[in-house]
mmCIF file with all atom_site columns, C-alpha atoms in Angstrom:
data_model
loop_
_atom_site.group_PDB
_atom_site.id
_atom_site.type_symbol
_atom_site.label_atom_id
_atom_site.label_alt_id
_atom_site.label_comp_id
_atom_site.label_asym_id
_atom_site.label_entity_id
_atom_site.label_seq_id
_atom_site.pdbx_PDB_ins_code
_atom_site.Cartn_x
_atom_site.Cartn_y
_atom_site.Cartn_z
_atom_site.occupancy
_atom_site.B_iso_or_equiv
_atom_site.pdbx_formal_charge
_atom_site.auth_seq_id
_atom_site.auth_comp_id
_atom_site.auth_asym_id
_atom_site.auth_atom_id
_atom_site.pdbx_PDB_model_num
ATOM 1   C CA . ASN O 1 1   ? 5.814   14.383  -13.939 1.00 67.00 ? 1   ASN O CA 1
ATOM 2   C CA . ALA O 1 2   ? 6.182   10.347  -14.897 1.00 79.00 ? 2   ALA O CA 1
ATOM 3   C CA . GLY O 1 3   ? 6.280   9.309   -11.374 1.00 94.00 ? 3   GLY O CA 1
ATOM 4   C CA . VAL O 1 4   ? 5.910   5.323   -11.108 1.00 96.00 ? 4   VAL O CA 1
ATOM 5   C CA . THR O 1 5   ? 4.844   3.876   -14.308 1.00 96.00 ? 5   THR O CA 1
ATOM 6   C CA . GLN O 1 6   ? 3.249   0.307   -15.142 1.00 97.00 ? 6   GLN O CA 1
ATOM 7   C CA . THR O 1 7   ? 2.715   -2.111  -18.073 1.00 96.00 ? 7   THR O CA 1
ATOM 8   C CA . PRO O 1 8   ? 0.397   -3.501  -18.792 1.00 97.00 ? 8   PRO O CA 1
ATOM 9   C CA . LYS O 1 9   ? -2.483  -2.341  -16.950 1.00 96.00 ? 9   LYS O CA 1
ATOM 10  C CA . PHE O 1 10  ? -4.612  -5.711  -18.040 1.00 96.00 ? 10  PHE O CA 1
ATOM 11  C CA . ARG O 1 11  ? -3.657  -9.240  -18.990 1.00 96.00 ? 11  ARG O CA 1
ATOM 12  C CA . ILE O 1 12  ? -5.331  -12.315 -19.414 1.00 97.00 ? 12  ILE O CA 1
ATOM 13  C CA . LEU O 1 13  ? -3.309  -15.309 -18.951 1.00 96.00 ? 13  LEU O CA 1
ATOM 14  C CA . LYS O 1 14  ? -3.219  -18.915 -19.576 1.00 97.00 ? 14  LYS O CA 1
ATOM 15  C CA . ILE O 1 15  ? -2.175  -21.502 -16.930 1.00 97.00 ? 15  ILE O CA 1
ATOM 16  C CA . GLY O 1 16  ? 1.141   -22.073 -17.394 1.00 96.00 ? 16  GLY O CA 1
ATOM 17  C CA . GLN O 1 17  ? 2.276   -18.945 -19.379 1.00 97.00 ? 17  GLN O CA 1
ATOM 18  C CA . SER O 1 18  ? 4.891   -16.833 -18.299 1.00 96.00 ? 18  SER O CA 1
ATOM 19  C CA . MET O 1 19  ? 4.656   -12.815 -17.900 1.00 96.00 ? 19  MET O CA 1
ATOM 20  C CA . THR O 1 20  ? 6.720   -9.846  -16.626 1.00 98.00 ? 20  THR O CA 1
ATOM 21  C CA . LEU O 1 21  ? 4.727   -7.002  -15.406 1.00 98.00 ? 21  LEU O CA 1
ATOM 22  C CA . GLN O 1 22  ? 6.893   -3.772  -16.178 1.00 98.00 ? 22  GLN O CA 1
ATOM 23  C CA . CYS O 1 23  ? 7.769   -0.788  -13.591 1.00 98.00 ? 23  CYS O CA 1
ATOM 24  C CA . ALA O 1 24  ? 9.967   1.917   -13.700 1.00 98.00 ? 24  ALA O CA 1
ATOM 25  C CA . GLN O 1 25  ? 10.231  5.448   -11.801 1.00 97.00 ? 25  GLN O CA 1
ATOM 26  C CA . ASP O 1 26  ? 12.018  8.354   -12.478 1.00 96.00 ? 26  ASP O CA 1
ATOM 27  C CA . MET O 1 27  ? 11.971  10.131  -9.221  1.00 94.00 ? 27  MET O CA 1
ATOM 28  C CA . ASN O 1 28  ? 15.528  8.097   -8.254  1.00 93.00 ? 28  ASN O CA 1
ATOM 29  C CA . HIS O 1 29  ? 14.079  6.667   -5.085  1.00 93.00 ? 29  HIS O CA 1
ATOM 30  C CA . ASN O 1 30  ? 16.576  3.653   -3.723  1.00 91.00 ? 30  ASN O CA 1
ATOM 31  C CA . TYR O 1 31  ? 14.203  1.152   -2.546  1.00 91.00 ? 31  TYR O CA 1
ATOM 32  C CA . MET O 1 32  ? 11.199  -0.188  -4.916  1.00 94.00 ? 32  MET O CA 1
ATOM 33  C CA . TYR O 1 33  ? 8.169   -2.585  -4.754  1.00 94.00 ? 33  TYR O CA 1
ATOM 34  C CA . TRP O 1 34  ? 5.912   -5.099  -5.724  1.00 96.00 ? 34  TRP O CA 1
ATOM 35  C CA . TYR O 1 35  ? 2.668   -5.540  -4.035  1.00 95.00 ? 35  TYR O CA 1
ATOM 36  C CA . ARG O 1 36  ? -0.271  -7.482  -4.377  1.00 96.00 ? 36  ARG O CA 1
ATOM 37  C CA . GLN O 1 37  ? -3.841  -6.334  -3.694  1.00 95.00 ? 37  GLN O CA 1
ATOM 38  C CA . ASP O 1 38  ? -6.766  -9.253  -3.496  1.00 93.00 ? 38  ASP O CA 1
ATOM 39  C CA . PRO O 1 39  ? -10.424 -8.269  -2.138  1.00 83.00 ? 39  PRO O CA 1
ATOM 40  C CA . GLY O 1 40  ? -10.863 -7.482  1.043   1.00 78.00 ? 40  GLY O CA 1
ATOM 41  C CA . MET O 1 41  ? -7.186  -8.853  1.820   1.00 80.00 ? 41  MET O CA 1
ATOM 42  C CA . GLY O 1 42  ? -5.033  -5.550  2.165   1.00 85.00 ? 42  GLY O CA 1
ATOM 43  C CA . LEU O 1 43  ? -1.807  -5.383  0.080   1.00 91.00 ? 43  LEU O CA 1
ATOM 44  C CA . LYS O 1 44  ? 1.307   -7.886  0.534   1.00 91.00 ? 44  LYS O CA 1
ATOM 45  C CA . LEU O 1 45  ? 4.583   -7.449  -0.420  1.00 90.00 ? 45  LEU O CA 1
ATOM 46  C CA . ILE O 1 46  ? 5.573   -9.752  -3.324  1.00 93.00 ? 46  ILE O CA 1
ATOM 47  C CA . TYR O 1 47  ? 9.655   -8.587  -3.075  1.00 93.00 ? 47  TYR O CA 1
ATOM 48  C CA . TYR O 1 48  ? 11.397  -5.381  -2.712  1.00 91.00 ? 48  TYR O CA 1
ATOM 49  C CA . SER O 1 49  ? 14.375  -3.870  -3.204  1.00 92.00 ? 49  SER O CA 1
ATOM 50  C CA . VAL O 1 50  ? 17.198  -1.576  -1.224  1.00 89.00 ? 50  VAL O CA 1
ATOM 51  C CA . GLY O 1 51  ? 19.115  -0.883  -4.767  1.00 92.00 ? 51  GLY O CA 1
ATOM 52  C CA . ALA O 1 52  ? 20.572  -1.950  -7.887  1.00 94.00 ? 52  ALA O CA 1
ATOM 53  C CA . GLY O 1 53  ? 20.997  -5.991  -7.730  1.00 94.00 ? 53  GLY O CA 1
ATOM 54  C CA . ILE O 1 54  ? 19.610  -6.040  -4.149  1.00 93.00 ? 54  ILE O CA 1
ATOM 55  C CA . THR O 1 55  ? 16.220  -7.872  -3.704  1.00 94.00 ? 55  THR O CA 1
ATOM 56  C CA . ASP O 1 56  ? 14.626  -9.694  -1.285  1.00 90.00 ? 56  ASP O CA 1
ATOM 57  C CA . LYS O 1 57  ? 11.494  -11.641 -0.879  1.00 90.00 ? 57  LYS O CA 1
ATOM 58  C CA . GLY O 1 58  ? 8.331   -10.221 0.709   1.00 87.00 ? 58  GLY O CA 1
ATOM 59  C CA . GLU O 1 59  ? 5.386   -12.017 2.366   1.00 86.00 ? 59  GLU O CA 1
ATOM 60  C CA . VAL O 1 60  ? 4.163   -13.716 -0.709  1.00 92.00 ? 60  VAL O CA 1
ATOM 61  C CA . PRO O 1 61  ? 6.761   -14.681 -3.353  1.00 95.00 ? 61  PRO O CA 1
ATOM 62  C CA . ASN O 1 62  ? 5.882   -17.930 -4.532  1.00 96.00 ? 62  ASN O CA 1
ATOM 63  C CA . GLY O 1 63  ? 5.780   -18.355 -8.479  1.00 96.00 ? 63  GLY O CA 1
ATOM 64  C CA . TYR O 1 64  ? 7.395   -14.762 -8.698  1.00 97.00 ? 64  TYR O CA 1
ATOM 65  C CA . ASN O 1 65  ? 10.585  -13.367 -9.458  1.00 97.00 ? 65  ASN O CA 1
ATOM 66  C CA . VAL O 1 66  ? 12.133  -10.115 -9.955  1.00 97.00 ? 66  VAL O CA 1
ATOM 67  C CA . SER O 1 67  ? 15.628  -8.738  -10.385 1.00 96.00 ? 67  SER O CA 1
ATOM 68  C CA . ARG O 1 68  ? 16.797  -5.012  -10.516 1.00 97.00 ? 68  ARG O CA 1
ATOM 69  C CA . SER O 1 69  ? 19.616  -4.604  -13.135 1.00 96.00 ? 69  SER O CA 1
ATOM 70  C CA . THR O 1 70  ? 19.148  0.270   -12.666 1.00 96.00 ? 70  THR O CA 1
ATOM 71  C CA . THR O 1 71  ? 18.263  2.052   -10.094 1.00 96.00 ? 71  THR O CA 1
ATOM 72  C CA . GLU O 1 72  ? 14.681  2.978   -12.206 1.00 97.00 ? 72  GLU O CA 1
ATOM 73  C CA . ASP O 1 73  ? 12.883  -0.737  -13.018 1.00 97.00 ? 73  ASP O CA 1
ATOM 74  C CA . PHE O 1 74  ? 11.875  -3.019  -10.684 1.00 98.00 ? 74  PHE O CA 1
ATOM 75  C CA . PRO O 1 75  ? 10.092  -5.972  -13.135 1.00 98.00 ? 75  PRO O CA 1
ATOM 76  C CA . LEU O 1 76  ? 8.294   -8.644  -11.862 1.00 98.00 ? 76  LEU O CA 1
ATOM 77  C CA . ARG O 1 77  ? 8.716   -12.285 -13.983 1.00 97.00 ? 77  ARG O CA 1
ATOM 78  C CA . LEU O 1 78  ? 5.538   -14.715 -13.179 1.00 96.00 ? 78  LEU O CA 1
ATOM 79  C CA . GLU O 1 79  ? 6.568   -18.250 -14.009 1.00 90.00 ? 79  GLU O CA 1
ATOM 80  C CA . LEU O 1 80  ? 3.840   -20.950 -14.866 1.00 93.00 ? 80  LEU O CA 1
ATOM 81  C CA . ALA O 1 81  ? 0.914   -18.814 -13.791 1.00 95.00 ? 81  ALA O CA 1
ATOM 82  C CA . ALA O 1 82  ? -1.883  -20.052 -11.013 1.00 96.00 ? 82  ALA O CA 1
ATOM 83  C CA . PRO O 1 83  ? -5.562  -18.944 -11.123 1.00 96.00 ? 83  PRO O CA 1
ATOM 84  C CA . SER O 1 84  ? -4.341  -18.065 -7.462  1.00 95.00 ? 84  SER O CA 1
ATOM 85  C CA . GLN O 1 85  ? -1.898  -14.963 -8.751  1.00 97.00 ? 85  GLN O CA 1
ATOM 86  C CA . THR O 1 86  ? -5.315  -13.823 -10.849 1.00 97.00 ? 86  THR O CA 1
ATOM 87  C CA . SER O 1 87  ? -4.658  -10.224 -8.742  1.00 97.00 ? 87  SER O CA 1
ATOM 88  C CA . VAL O 1 88  ? -4.357  -6.679  -8.817  1.00 97.00 ? 88  VAL O CA 1
ATOM 89  C CA . TYR O 1 89  ? 0.036   -6.337  -8.527  1.00 98.00 ? 89  TYR O CA 1
ATOM 90  C CA . PHE O 1 90  ? 1.035   -2.716  -7.406  1.00 97.00 ? 90  PHE O CA 1
ATOM 91  C CA . CYS O 1 91  ? 4.528   -1.757  -8.351  1.00 97.00 ? 91  CYS O CA 1
ATOM 92  C CA . ALA O 1 92  ? 5.732   1.278   -4.928  1.00 95.00 ? 92  ALA O CA 1
ATOM 93  C CA . SER O 1 93  ? 8.868   3.042   -4.455  1.00 93.00 ? 93  SER O CA 1
ATOM 94  C CA . SER O 1 94  ? 9.979   5.456   -2.365  1.00 90.00 ? 94  SER O CA 1
ATOM 95  C CA . TYR O 1 95  ? 13.717  7.305   -0.753  1.00 86.00 ? 95  TYR O CA 1
ATOM 96  C CA . THR O 1 96  ? 13.978  5.213   2.521   1.00 75.00 ? 96  THR O CA 1
ATOM 97  C CA . SER O 1 97  ? 16.384  6.118   4.814   1.00 71.00 ? 97  SER O CA 1
ATOM 98  C CA . GLY O 1 98  ? 16.588  6.775   8.470   1.00 65.00 ? 98  GLY O CA 1
ATOM 99  C CA . SER O 1 99  ? 15.749  10.728  8.316   1.00 65.00 ? 99  SER O CA 1
ATOM 100 C CA . THR O 1 100 ? 13.488  9.923   5.406   1.00 70.00 ? 100 THR O CA 1
ATOM 101 C CA . THR O 1 101 ? 9.652   9.382   6.032   1.00 70.00 ? 101 THR O CA 1
ATOM 102 C CA . GLY O 1 102 ? 10.397  6.074   3.689   1.00 78.00 ? 102 GLY O CA 1
ATOM 103 C CA . GLU O 1 103 ? 6.182   7.333   2.215   1.00 85.00 ? 103 GLU O CA 1
ATOM 104 C CA . LEU O 1 104 ? 5.721   4.926   -0.911  1.00 90.00 ? 104 LEU O CA 1
ATOM 105 C CA . PHE O 1 105 ? 4.991   6.089   -4.215  1.00 93.00 ? 105 PHE O CA 1
ATOM 106 C CA . PHE O 1 106 ? 1.982   3.767   -6.160  1.00 95.00 ? 106 PHE O CA 1
ATOM 107 C CA . GLY O 1 107 ? 1.632   3.028   -9.713  1.00 96.00 ? 107 GLY O CA 1
ATOM 108 C CA . GLU O 1 108 ? -1.322  2.421   -11.160 1.00 96.00 ? 108 GLU O CA 1
ATOM 109 C CA . GLY O 1 109 ? -2.389  -1.124  -10.971 1.00 96.00 ? 109 GLY O CA 1
ATOM 110 C CA . SER O 1 110 ? -2.426  -4.209  -13.311 1.00 97.00 ? 110 SER O CA 1
ATOM 111 C CA . ARG O 1 111 ? -5.079  -6.120  -13.445 1.00 96.00 ? 111 ARG O CA 1
ATOM 112 C CA . LEU O 1 112 ? -4.177  -9.655  -13.839 1.00 97.00 ? 112 LEU O CA 1
ATOM 113 C CA . THR O 1 113 ? -6.640  -12.506 -14.624 1.00 96.00 ? 113 THR O CA 1
ATOM 114 C CA . VAL O 1 114 ? -5.095  -16.072 -14.449 1.00 96.00 ? 114 VAL O CA 1
ATOM 115 C CA . LEU O 1 115 ? -7.801  -18.850 -16.525 1.00 95.00 ? 115 LEU O CA 1
ATOM 116 C CA . GLU G 2 1   ? 6.837   -9.441  13.168  1.00 78.00 ? 1   GLU G CA 1
ATOM 117 C CA . LEU G 2 2   ? 4.656   -6.079  12.961  1.00 83.00 ? 2   LEU G CA 1
ATOM 118 C CA . LYS G 2 3   ? 1.033   -6.974  12.272  1.00 88.00 ? 3   LYS G CA 1
ATOM 119 C CA . VAL G 2 4   ? -1.535  -3.797  11.191  1.00 92.00 ? 4   VAL G CA 1
ATOM 120 C CA . GLU G 2 5   ? -5.071  -4.188  12.340  1.00 95.00 ? 5   GLU G CA 1
ATOM 121 C CA . GLN G 2 6   ? -8.222  -1.714  11.672  1.00 96.00 ? 6   GLN G CA 1
ATOM 122 C CA . ASN G 2 7   ? -11.327 -1.349  12.417  1.00 96.00 ? 7   ASN G CA 1
ATOM 123 C CA . PRO G 2 8   ? -13.912 -1.295  11.313  1.00 96.00 ? 8   PRO G CA 1
ATOM 124 C CA . LEU G 2 9   ? -12.914 -2.648  8.132   1.00 95.00 ? 9   LEU G CA 1
ATOM 125 C CA . PHE G 2 10  ? -16.954 -1.834  6.384   1.00 95.00 ? 10  PHE G CA 1
ATOM 126 C CA . LEU G 2 11  ? -17.948 1.885   7.665   1.00 94.00 ? 11  LEU G CA 1
ATOM 127 C CA . SER G 2 12  ? -21.525 3.649   6.089   1.00 95.00 ? 12  SER G CA 1
ATOM 128 C CA . MET G 2 13  ? -21.781 7.264   7.501   1.00 91.00 ? 13  MET G CA 1
ATOM 129 C CA . GLN G 2 14  ? -24.182 9.853   6.546   1.00 94.00 ? 14  GLN G CA 1
ATOM 130 C CA . GLU G 2 15  ? -22.997 12.448  5.307   1.00 96.00 ? 15  GLU G CA 1
ATOM 131 C CA . GLY G 2 16  ? -22.267 15.600  7.998   1.00 96.00 ? 16  GLY G CA 1
ATOM 132 C CA . LYS G 2 17  ? -21.094 12.805  11.164  1.00 96.00 ? 17  LYS G CA 1
ATOM 133 C CA . ASN G 2 18  ? -17.786 12.607  12.595  1.00 96.00 ? 18  ASN G CA 1
ATOM 134 C CA . TYR G 2 19  ? -16.439 8.899   12.789  1.00 95.00 ? 19  TYR G CA 1
ATOM 135 C CA . THR G 2 20  ? -13.316 7.393   13.727  1.00 97.00 ? 20  THR G CA 1
ATOM 136 C CA . ILE G 2 21  ? -11.000 4.964   12.197  1.00 97.00 ? 21  ILE G CA 1
ATOM 137 C CA . TYR G 2 22  ? -8.460  2.911   14.301  1.00 98.00 ? 22  TYR G CA 1
ATOM 138 C CA . CYS G 2 23  ? -4.967  0.997   13.325  1.00 97.00 ? 23  CYS G CA 1
ATOM 139 C CA . ASN G 2 24  ? -3.463  -0.737  16.233  1.00 95.00 ? 24  ASN G CA 1
ATOM 140 C CA . TYR G 2 25  ? -0.614  -2.424  15.625  1.00 91.00 ? 25  TYR G CA 1
ATOM 141 C CA . SER G 2 26  ? 1.300   -5.649  17.165  1.00 87.00 ? 26  SER G CA 1
ATOM 142 C CA . THR G 2 27  ? 5.058   -4.027  17.685  1.00 80.00 ? 27  THR G CA 1
ATOM 143 C CA . THR G 2 28  ? 7.046   -1.313  17.307  1.00 75.00 ? 28  THR G CA 1
ATOM 144 C CA . SER G 2 29  ? 6.663   0.859   14.003  1.00 74.00 ? 29  SER G CA 1
ATOM 145 C CA . ASP G 2 30  ? 8.936   3.505   13.456  1.00 72.00 ? 30  ASP G CA 1
ATOM 146 C CA . ARG G 2 31  ? 6.439   5.371   11.114  1.00 82.00 ? 31  ARG G CA 1
ATOM 147 C CA . LEU G 2 32  ? 2.442   5.755   10.236  1.00 91.00 ? 32  LEU G CA 1
ATOM 148 C CA . TYR G 2 33  ? 1.226   5.544   7.276   1.00 93.00 ? 33  TYR G CA 1
ATOM 149 C CA . TRP G 2 34  ? -2.235  6.971   5.795   1.00 96.00 ? 34  TRP G CA 1
ATOM 150 C CA . TYR G 2 35  ? -3.224  6.264   2.335   1.00 96.00 ? 35  TYR G CA 1
ATOM 151 C CA . ARG G 2 36  ? -6.600  6.631   0.361   1.00 97.00 ? 36  ARG G CA 1
ATOM 152 C CA . GLN G 2 37  ? -7.559  4.399   -2.174  1.00 96.00 ? 37  GLN G CA 1
ATOM 153 C CA . ASP G 2 38  ? -10.885 5.108   -5.275  1.00 95.00 ? 38  ASP G CA 1
ATOM 154 C CA . PRO G 2 39  ? -12.186 1.859   -6.496  1.00 91.00 ? 39  PRO G CA 1
ATOM 155 C CA . GLY G 2 40  ? -10.373 0.594   -9.319  1.00 90.00 ? 40  GLY G CA 1
ATOM 156 C CA . LYS G 2 41  ? -7.689  3.237   -8.766  1.00 93.00 ? 41  LYS G CA 1
ATOM 157 C CA . SER G 2 42  ? -4.708  3.265   -7.575  1.00 94.00 ? 42  SER G CA 1
ATOM 158 C CA . LEU G 2 43  ? -3.052  4.686   -3.568  1.00 95.00 ? 43  LEU G CA 1
ATOM 159 C CA . GLU G 2 44  ? -2.682  7.908   -2.785  1.00 94.00 ? 44  GLU G CA 1
ATOM 160 C CA . SER G 2 45  ? -0.704  8.959   0.672   1.00 93.00 ? 45  SER G CA 1
ATOM 161 C CA . LEU G 2 46  ? -2.562  11.181  2.736   1.00 96.00 ? 46  LEU G CA 1
ATOM 162 C CA . PHE G 2 47  ? -0.363  10.912  6.060   1.00 95.00 ? 47  PHE G CA 1
ATOM 163 C CA . VAL G 2 48  ? 2.868   10.201  7.247   1.00 92.00 ? 48  VAL G CA 1
ATOM 164 C CA . LEU G 2 49  ? 2.998   10.037  11.711  1.00 92.00 ? 49  LEU G CA 1
ATOM 165 C CA . LEU G 2 50  ? 6.870   10.485  12.223  1.00 85.00 ? 50  LEU G CA 1
ATOM 166 C CA . SER G 2 51  ? 6.321   10.677  16.203  1.00 82.00 ? 51  SER G CA 1
ATOM 167 C CA . ASN G 2 52  ? 4.622   10.125  19.235  1.00 83.00 ? 52  ASN G CA 1
ATOM 168 C CA . GLY G 2 53  ? 1.903   12.858  19.966  1.00 86.00 ? 53  GLY G CA 1
ATOM 169 C CA . ALA G 2 54  ? 2.426   13.679  16.153  1.00 90.00 ? 54  ALA G CA 1
ATOM 170 C CA . VAL G 2 55  ? -1.122  14.542  14.631  1.00 93.00 ? 55  VAL G CA 1
ATOM 171 C CA . LYS G 2 56  ? -1.524  16.227  11.062  1.00 95.00 ? 56  LYS G CA 1
ATOM 172 C CA . GLN G 2 57  ? -4.462  17.037  9.316   1.00 97.00 ? 57  GLN G CA 1
ATOM 173 C CA . GLU G 2 58  ? -6.009  17.969  5.673   1.00 95.00 ? 58  GLU G CA 1
ATOM 174 C CA . GLY G 2 59  ? -9.373  19.373  5.100   1.00 96.00 ? 59  GLY G CA 1
ATOM 175 C CA . ARG G 2 60  ? -12.527 17.068  6.822   1.00 97.00 ? 60  ARG G CA 1
ATOM 176 C CA . LEU G 2 61  ? -9.423  14.370  7.837   1.00 97.00 ? 61  LEU G CA 1
ATOM 177 C CA . MET G 2 62  ? -7.145  14.374  11.232  1.00 98.00 ? 62  MET G CA 1
ATOM 178 C CA . ALA G 2 63  ? -4.815  11.392  11.925  1.00 97.00 ? 63  ALA G CA 1
ATOM 179 C CA . SER G 2 64  ? -3.114  11.070  15.582  1.00 96.00 ? 64  SER G CA 1
ATOM 180 C CA . LEU G 2 65  ? -0.329  8.513   16.483  1.00 94.00 ? 65  LEU G CA 1
ATOM 181 C CA . ASP G 2 66  ? -0.093  7.187   20.259  1.00 93.00 ? 66  ASP G CA 1
ATOM 182 C CA . THR G 2 67  ? 3.220   5.437   20.400  1.00 89.00 ? 67  THR G CA 1
ATOM 183 C CA . LYS G 2 68  ? 2.908   4.229   24.122  1.00 90.00 ? 68  LYS G CA 1
ATOM 184 C CA . ALA G 2 69  ? -0.534  2.754   23.271  1.00 92.00 ? 69  ALA G CA 1
ATOM 185 C CA . ARG G 2 70  ? 0.467   1.132   19.314  1.00 92.00 ? 70  ARG G CA 1
ATOM 186 C CA . LEU G 2 71  ? -2.657  3.354   17.860  1.00 95.00 ? 71  LEU G CA 1
ATOM 187 C CA . SER G 2 72  ? -3.485  5.574   15.429  1.00 96.00 ? 72  SER G CA 1
ATOM 188 C CA . THR G 2 73  ? -6.209  6.876   14.618  1.00 97.00 ? 73  THR G CA 1
ATOM 189 C CA . LEU G 2 74  ? -8.030  8.437   10.949  1.00 98.00 ? 74  LEU G CA 1
ATOM 190 C CA . HIS G 2 75  ? -10.813 10.842  12.266  1.00 98.00 ? 75  HIS G CA 1
ATOM 191 C CA . ILE G 2 76  ? -13.397 12.670  9.605   1.00 97.00 ? 76  ILE G CA 1
ATOM 192 C CA . THR G 2 77  ? -15.471 15.517  11.256  1.00 96.00 ? 77  THR G CA 1
ATOM 193 C CA . ALA G 2 78  ? -18.734 16.041  8.653   1.00 95.00 ? 78  ALA G CA 1
ATOM 194 C CA . ALA G 2 79  ? -18.718 13.666  6.715   1.00 95.00 ? 79  ALA G CA 1
ATOM 195 C CA . VAL G 2 80  ? -19.010 15.014  2.821   1.00 95.00 ? 80  VAL G CA 1
ATOM 196 C CA . HIS G 2 81  ? -19.403 11.559  -0.223  1.00 95.00 ? 81  HIS G CA 1
ATOM 197 C CA . ASP G 2 82  ? -16.259 13.059  -1.949  1.00 95.00 ? 82  ASP G CA 1
ATOM 198 C CA . LEU G 2 83  ? -15.003 11.361  1.154   1.00 96.00 ? 83  LEU G CA 1
ATOM 199 C CA . SER G 2 84  ? -16.580 7.812   0.338   1.00 97.00 ? 84  SER G CA 1
ATOM 200 C CA . ALA G 2 85  ? -12.793 5.599   -0.790  1.00 96.00 ? 85  ALA G CA 1
ATOM 201 C CA . THR G 2 86  ? -10.678 2.372   0.753   1.00 96.00 ? 86  THR G CA 1
ATOM 202 C CA . TYR G 2 87  ? -8.931  3.403   4.329   1.00 97.00 ? 87  TYR G CA 1
ATOM 203 C CA . PHE G 2 88  ? -5.365  1.441   4.643   1.00 96.00 ? 88  PHE G CA 1
ATOM 204 C CA . CYS G 2 89  ? -2.614  2.044   7.516   1.00 95.00 ? 89  CYS G CA 1
ATOM 205 C CA . ALA G 2 90  ? 0.438   0.813   6.807   1.00 93.00 ? 90  ALA G CA 1
ATOM 206 C CA . GLY G 2 91  ? 3.482   0.782   9.764   1.00 89.00 ? 91  GLY G CA 1
ATOM 207 C CA . SER G 2 92  ? 6.616   0.071   8.602   1.00 80.00 ? 92  SER G CA 1
ATOM 208 C CA . ASN G 2 93  ? 9.958   -2.298  9.899   1.00 67.00 ? 93  ASN G CA 1
ATOM 209 C CA . TYR G 2 94  ? 12.094  0.047   9.506   1.00 56.00 ? 94  TYR G CA 1
ATOM 210 C CA . GLY G 2 95  ? 14.320  0.590   11.576  1.00 49.00 ? 95  GLY G CA 1
ATOM 211 C CA . GLY G 2 96  ? 14.408  -3.270  12.557  1.00 44.00 ? 96  GLY G CA 1
ATOM 212 C CA . SER G 2 97  ? 15.059  -4.680  8.855   1.00 46.00 ? 97  SER G CA 1
ATOM 213 C CA . GLN G 2 98  ? 14.906  -3.154  5.764   1.00 50.00 ? 98  GLN G CA 1
ATOM 214 C CA . GLY G 2 99  ? 11.862  -0.743  5.150   1.00 56.00 ? 99  GLY G CA 1
ATOM 215 C CA . ASN G 2 100 ? 8.958   -2.212  3.508   1.00 71.00 ? 100 ASN G CA 1
ATOM 216 C CA . LEU G 2 101 ? 5.339   -1.278  5.099   1.00 81.00 ? 101 LEU G CA 1
ATOM 217 C CA . ILE G 2 102 ? 2.826   -3.807  5.915   1.00 86.00 ? 102 ILE G CA 1
ATOM 218 C CA . PHE G 2 103 ? -0.809  -2.936  5.514   1.00 90.00 ? 103 PHE G CA 1
ATOM 219 C CA . GLY G 2 104 ? -3.821  -3.372  7.067   1.00 93.00 ? 104 GLY G CA 1
ATOM 220 C CA . LYS G 2 105 ? -6.794  -5.000  4.879   1.00 93.00 ? 105 LYS G CA 1
ATOM 221 C CA . GLY G 2 106 ? -8.219  -1.379  4.980   1.00 95.00 ? 106 GLY G CA 1
ATOM 222 C CA . THR G 2 107 ? -11.451 0.255   6.188   1.00 96.00 ? 107 THR G CA 1
ATOM 223 C CA . LYS G 2 108 ? -14.208 1.142   3.061   1.00 96.00 ? 108 LYS G CA 1
ATOM 224 C CA . LEU G 2 109 ? -16.124 4.465   4.145   1.00 96.00 ? 109 LEU G CA 1
ATOM 225 C CA . SER G 2 110 ? -19.200 5.064   2.465   1.00 96.00 ? 110 SER G CA 1
ATOM 226 C CA . VAL G 2 111 ? -20.925 8.535   2.910   1.00 96.00 ? 111 VAL G CA 1
ATOM 227 C CA . LYS G 2 112 ? -24.207 8.846   2.410   1.00 93.00 ? 112 LYS G CA 1
ATOM 228 C CA . PRO G 2 113 ? -26.790 12.051  2.194   1.00 85.00 ? 113 PRO G CA 1
#
């Protein structure tokens, strides 16, 4: 069972570079999320998607973009990387409706450093 | 807007002792979650609490939910070293909006012999 798969696990970027963090899930979940985790700050939602073709901003969307062309994939694009984007990024998915628990399943995380 | 606060943020316990982590939330949350995170690892789901008075137990951990007080607790019984981790609670805005979870800052638990 693959669950939620994120790549890469580690990446170092120079200021101003761009990159895409990949996320794929094989559980046929409708919702997908990108969170970032900074030390001592819990998790903050960057973007989320309620289904293919539908995305919305979370708490901290600036400097990021997402797309959801399929149910399985939810890539996160960083444009013009800045040191403030140094963080650990978690992708998650859930099957969320009024009658489900909406429990999130997380990927292993992607540790990004911007120098 | 839903806000979630945990306390304490750091907790050092001796093995064999009991303790409780508290999770307060600011507005109606139609479900409450507890997650565990080991250092450098991902988050693992522990409990999902769906209704007032819900209580769930797994091993030495027991979670409860009081929706009237907007409070969830995670009780640790006879702590052992393997429970050392960071514990997060999260509330959901699902009923009011789009289903995203709002996380507390986490409680870093250290269990010492």
